[in-house]
Tab-separated table of N, CA, C and O in Angstrom:
chain	number	residue	atom	x	y	z
R	1	LEU	N	54.976	-15.211	31.041
R	1	LEU	CA	54.278	-15.312	29.768
R	1	LEU	C	53.897	-16.753	29.500
R	1	LEU	O	54.630	-17.662	29.883
R	2	PRO	N	52.792	-16.971	28.820
R	2	PRO	CA	52.441	-18.331	28.438
R	2	PRO	C	53.341	-18.806	27.303
R	2	PRO	O	53.839	-18.010	26.507
R	3	GLY	N	53.552	-20.116	27.250
R	3	GLY	CA	54.331	-20.717	26.185
R	3	GLY	C	53.518	-21.793	25.497
R	3	GLY	O	52.530	-22.292	26.049
R	4	LYS	N	53.946	-22.161	24.296
R	4	LYS	CA	53.226	-23.168	23.521
R	4	LYS	C	54.038	-24.460	23.489
R	4	LYS	O	55.231	-24.444	23.166
R	5	VAL	N	53.384	-25.581	23.820
R	5	VAL	CA	54.040	-26.884	23.808
R	5	VAL	C	54.304	-27.272	22.353
R	5	VAL	O	53.380	-27.303	21.538
R	6	ILE	N	55.584	-27.539	22.046
R	6	ILE	CA	55.931	-27.896	20.666
R	6	ILE	C	56.450	-29.325	20.543
R	6	ILE	O	56.569	-29.839	19.432
R	7	GLU	N	56.722	-29.946	21.684
R	7	GLU	CA	57.234	-31.322	21.651
R	7	GLU	C	56.973	-31.971	23.008
R	7	GLU	O	57.099	-31.320	24.038
R	8	ILE	N	56.605	-33.247	22.981
R	8	ILE	CA	56.394	-34.008	24.216
R	8	ILE	C	57.384	-35.165	24.233
R	8	ILE	O	57.526	-35.876	23.240
R	9	ASN	N	58.049	-35.340	25.357
R	9	ASN	CA	58.906	-36.497	25.591
R	9	ASN	C	58.305	-37.254	26.764
R	9	ASN	O	57.214	-36.915	27.210
R	10	GLU	N	58.974	-38.227	27.309
R	10	GLU	CA	58.373	-39.063	28.344
R	10	GLU	C	57.721	-38.261	29.466
R	10	GLU	O	56.524	-38.320	29.659
R	11	LYS	N	58.486	-37.535	30.222
R	11	LYS	CA	57.951	-36.760	31.352
R	11	LYS	C	58.258	-35.280	31.232
R	11	LYS	O	58.154	-34.535	32.201
R	12	THR	N	58.640	-34.856	30.034
R	12	THR	CA	58.955	-33.453	29.809
R	12	THR	C	58.318	-32.976	28.509
R	12	THR	O	57.886	-33.775	27.686
R	13	ALA	N	58.271	-31.670	28.377
R	13	ALA	CA	57.782	-31.050	27.143
R	13	ALA	C	58.717	-29.909	26.789
R	13	ALA	O	59.319	-29.281	27.674
R	14	VAL	N	58.848	-29.644	25.505
R	14	VAL	CA	59.561	-28.458	25.054
R	14	VAL	C	58.505	-27.383	24.841
R	14	VAL	O	57.522	-27.601	24.119
R	15	VAL	N	58.690	-26.257	25.513
R	15	VAL	CA	57.727	-25.169	25.473
R	15	VAL	C	58.399	-23.967	24.819
R	15	VAL	O	59.504	-23.579	25.202
R	16	ASP	N	57.721	-23.377	23.836
R	16	ASP	CA	58.255	-22.242	23.086
R	16	ASP	C	57.667	-20.947	23.632
R	16	ASP	O	56.454	-20.750	23.616
R	17	PHE	N	58.556	-20.091	24.123
R	17	PHE	CA	58.170	-18.770	24.617
R	17	PHE	C	58.713	-17.744	23.635
R	17	PHE	O	59.849	-17.279	23.788
R	18	SER	N	57.970	-17.441	22.605
R	18	SER	CA	58.369	-16.451	21.597
R	18	SER	C	59.772	-16.717	21.053
R	18	SER	O	60.592	-15.817	20.955
R	19	GLY	N	60.047	-17.968	20.741
R	19	GLY	CA	61.334	-18.337	20.172
R	19	GLY	C	62.334	-18.889	21.176
R	19	GLY	O	63.315	-19.512	20.796
R	20	ASN	N	62.107	-18.670	22.455
R	20	ASN	CA	62.955	-19.249	23.498
R	20	ASN	C	62.367	-20.593	23.895
R	20	ASN	O	61.259	-20.651	24.425
R	21	LYS	N	63.102	-21.655	23.652
R	21	LYS	CA	62.602	-22.998	23.929
R	21	LYS	C	63.123	-23.485	25.272
R	21	LYS	O	64.321	-23.418	25.545
R	22	VAL	N	62.196	-23.982	26.100
R	22	VAL	CA	62.505	-24.421	27.451
R	22	VAL	C	61.959	-25.828	27.630
R	22	VAL	O	60.851	-26.129	27.176
R	23	THR	N	62.718	-26.669	28.315
R	23	THR	CA	62.228	-27.992	28.672
R	23	THR	C	61.603	-27.911	30.057
R	23	THR	O	62.222	-27.383	30.988
R	24	ALA	N	60.375	-28.423	30.183
R	24	ALA	CA	59.656	-28.354	31.456
R	24	ALA	C	59.032	-29.711	31.775
R	24	ALA	O	58.630	-30.443	30.872
R	25	ARG	N	58.952	-30.018	33.042
R	25	ARG	CA	58.330	-31.270	33.488
R	25	ARG	C	56.816	-31.205	33.310
R	25	ARG	O	56.207	-30.166	33.519
R	26	THR	N	56.242	-32.359	32.950
R	26	THR	CA	54.800	-32.425	32.677
R	26	THR	C	54.027	-33.165	33.758
R	26	THR	O	52.839	-33.389	33.604
R	27	GLY	N	54.649	-33.549	34.842
R	27	GLY	CA	54.016	-34.393	35.851
R	27	GLY	C	52.789	-33.820	36.530
R	27	GLY	O	51.931	-34.558	37.004
R	28	LEU	N	52.654	-32.514	36.586
R	28	LEU	CA	51.525	-31.904	37.293
R	28	LEU	C	50.302	-31.706	36.408
R	28	LEU	O	49.174	-31.659	36.897
R	29	VAL	N	50.528	-31.564	35.101
R	29	VAL	CA	49.441	-31.238	34.167
R	29	VAL	C	49.614	-32.065	32.898
R	29	VAL	O	50.727	-32.166	32.375
R	30	ASP	N	48.532	-32.652	32.408
R	30	ASP	CA	48.580	-33.355	31.121
R	30	ASP	C	48.501	-32.323	30.007
R	30	ASP	O	47.551	-31.535	29.949
R	31	VAL	N	49.490	-32.328	29.138
R	31	VAL	CA	49.515	-31.394	28.013
R	31	VAL	C	49.758	-32.154	26.718
R	31	VAL	O	50.257	-33.279	26.734
R	32	ALA	N	49.415	-31.511	25.625
R	32	ALA	CA	49.634	-32.065	24.295
R	32	ALA	C	50.303	-31.001	23.444
R	32	ALA	O	50.261	-29.808	23.767
R	33	VAL	N	50.913	-31.438	22.350
R	33	VAL	CA	51.516	-30.492	21.412
R	33	VAL	C	50.438	-29.512	20.958
R	33	VAL	O	49.313	-29.911	20.638
R	34	GLY	N	50.760	-28.229	20.996
R	34	GLY	CA	49.829	-27.181	20.612
R	34	GLY	C	49.150	-26.497	21.781
R	34	GLY	O	48.561	-25.430	21.621
R	35	ASP	N	49.220	-27.107	22.979
R	35	ASP	CA	48.624	-26.479	24.168
R	35	ASP	C	49.448	-25.280	24.603
R	35	ASP	O	50.672	-25.269	24.485
R	36	TRP	N	48.766	-24.277	25.150
R	36	TRP	CA	49.410	-23.132	25.785
R	36	TRP	C	49.470	-23.413	27.276
R	36	TRP	O	48.538	-24.004	27.846
R	37	CYS	N	50.552	-23.007	27.930
R	37	CYS	CA	50.690	-23.312	29.349
R	37	CYS	C	51.528	-22.254	30.060
R	37	CYS	O	52.201	-21.440	29.436
R	38	LEU	N	51.459	-22.321	31.386
R	38	LEU	CA	52.290	-21.484	32.248
R	38	LEU	C	53.309	-22.388	32.919
R	38	LEU	O	52.966	-23.476	33.395
R	39	VAL	N	54.564	-21.943	32.949
R	39	VAL	CA	55.667	-22.730	33.501
R	39	VAL	C	56.332	-21.928	34.612
R	39	VAL	O	56.533	-20.723	34.478
R	40	HIS	N	56.652	-22.617	35.690
R	40	HIS	CA	57.411	-21.984	36.780
R	40	HIS	C	58.375	-23.015	37.333
R	40	HIS	O	57.998	-24.162	37.573
R	41	ALA	N	59.610	-22.606	37.543
R	41	ALA	CA	60.643	-23.457	38.134
R	41	ALA	C	60.775	-24.785	37.394
R	41	ALA	O	60.977	-25.827	38.002
R	42	GLY	N	60.631	-24.742	36.076
R	42	GLY	CA	60.837	-25.930	35.270
R	42	GLY	C	59.681	-26.906	35.225
R	42	GLY	O	59.819	-28.010	34.714
R	43	CYS	N	58.524	-26.504	35.766
R	43	CYS	CA	57.344	-27.376	35.768
R	43	CYS	C	56.160	-26.666	35.112
R	43	CYS	O	55.931	-25.474	35.356
R	44	ILE	N	55.423	-27.412	34.301
R	44	ILE	CA	54.186	-26.856	33.746
R	44	ILE	C	53.154	-26.863	34.858
R	44	ILE	O	52.849	-27.907	35.442
R	45	LEU	N	52.629	-25.688	35.180
R	45	LEU	CA	51.687	-25.551	36.286
R	45	LEU	C	50.232	-25.517	35.847
R	45	LEU	O	49.347	-25.894	36.612
R	46	GLN	N	49.992	-25.019	34.625
R	46	GLN	CA	48.603	-24.806	34.210
R	46	GLN	C	48.519	-24.681	32.700
R	46	GLN	O	49.393	-24.089	32.076
R	47	LYS	N	47.465	-25.261	32.132
R	47	LYS	CA	47.158	-25.008	30.732
R	47	LYS	C	46.273	-23.775	30.666
R	47	LYS	O	45.499	-23.510	31.584
R	48	VAL	N	46.400	-23.014	29.586
R	48	VAL	CA	45.534	-21.859	29.369
R	48	VAL	C	44.996	-21.922	27.943
R	48	VAL	O	45.619	-22.512	27.060
R	49	SER	N	43.842	-21.326	27.741
R	49	SER	CA	43.248	-21.300	26.403
R	49	SER	C	44.043	-20.354	25.511
R	49	SER	O	44.823	-19.523	25.989
R	50	THR	N	43.825	-20.467	24.225
R	50	THR	CA	44.480	-19.566	23.274
R	50	THR	C	44.124	-18.124	23.576
R	50	THR	O	44.988	-17.240	23.551
R	51	ASP	N	42.842	-17.862	23.888
R	51	ASP	CA	42.420	-16.495	24.218
R	51	ASP	C	43.147	-15.983	25.462
R	51	ASP	O	43.602	-14.841	25.496
R	52	GLU	N	43.242	-16.820	26.506
R	52	GLU	CA	43.949	-16.415	27.721
R	52	GLU	C	45.417	-16.143	27.424
R	52	GLU	O	45.988	-15.175	27.936
R	53	ALA	N	46.026	-16.999	26.606
R	53	ALA	CA	47.440	-16.819	26.259
R	53	ALA	C	47.649	-15.491	25.541
R	53	ALA	O	48.578	-14.744	25.854
R	54	GLU	N	46.780	-15.188	24.583
R	54	GLU	CA	46.893	-13.925	23.844
R	54	GLU	C	46.686	-12.728	24.771
R	54	GLU	O	47.427	-11.746	24.697
R	55	ASN	N	45.668	-12.809	25.636
R	55	ASN	CA	45.391	-11.709	26.561
R	55	ASN	C	46.548	-11.487	27.531
R	55	ASN	O	46.948	-10.342	27.785
R	56	LEU	N	47.096	-12.577	28.094
R	56	LEU	CA	48.225	-12.446	29.017
R	56	LEU	C	49.451	-11.863	28.322
R	56	LEU	O	50.138	-11.001	28.877
R	57	THR	N	49.712	-12.311	27.110
R	57	THR	CA	50.860	-11.810	26.357
R	57	THR	C	50.695	-10.324	26.059
R	57	THR	O	51.624	-9.530	26.256
R	58	ASP	N	49.506	-9.934	25.602
R	58	ASP	CA	49.245	-8.514	25.335
R	58	ASP	C	49.411	-7.676	26.590
R	58	ASP	O	50.026	-6.605	26.564
R	59	LEU	N	48.878	-8.161	27.708
R	59	LEU	CA	48.969	-7.433	28.969
R	59	LEU	C	50.425	-7.286	29.419
R	59	LEU	O	50.853	-6.196	29.811
R	60	MET	N	51.201	-8.357	29.327
R	60	MET	CA	52.599	-8.291	29.740
R	60	MET	C	53.392	-7.346	28.848
R	60	MET	O	54.260	-6.617	29.327
R	61	HIS	N	53.100	-7.324	27.556
R	61	HIS	CA	53.779	-6.395	26.653
R	61	HIS	C	53.432	-4.953	27.016
R	61	HIS	O	54.293	-4.082	27.016
R	62	GLU	N	52.173	-4.735	27.317
R	62	GLU	CA	51.717	-3.389	27.640
R	62	GLU	C	52.299	-2.901	28.959
R	62	GLU	O	52.780	-1.777	29.072
R	63	VAL	N	52.271	-3.733	29.978
R	63	VAL	CA	52.704	-3.339	31.320
R	63	VAL	C	54.230	-3.353	31.450
R	63	VAL	O	54.822	-2.443	31.996
R	64	GLY	N	54.846	-4.412	30.906
R	64	GLY	CA	56.269	-4.587	31.152
R	64	GLY	C	57.175	-4.192	30.012
R	64	GLY	O	58.391	-4.258	30.155
R	65	GLY	N	56.615	-3.806	28.891
R	65	GLY	CA	57.445	-3.413	27.772
R	65	GLY	C	58.184	-4.565	27.127
R	65	GLY	O	59.237	-4.385	26.547
R	66	PHE	N	57.627	-5.798	27.233
R	66	PHE	CA	58.251	-6.947	26.583
R	66	PHE	C	58.192	-6.760	25.076
R	66	PHE	O	57.288	-6.158	24.543
R	67	SER	N	59.168	-7.351	24.384
R	67	SER	CA	59.143	-7.240	22.923
R	67	SER	C	58.793	-8.564	22.289
R	67	SER	O	58.761	-9.562	22.903
């Protein structure tokens, strides 16, 4: 699922995934507070638009039964 960047520190960001907050490295992608992104293995891999984030979240809820 995409998460929203809520805080930036030196080389990390706090990313909110529906209330679950995760710290992820920012070295691969430049992000700012408010950006939506995809995280894997503790690293932000890609920024996504708000529309993409909403579509991915809806799709994952529909397919996987996420709440």
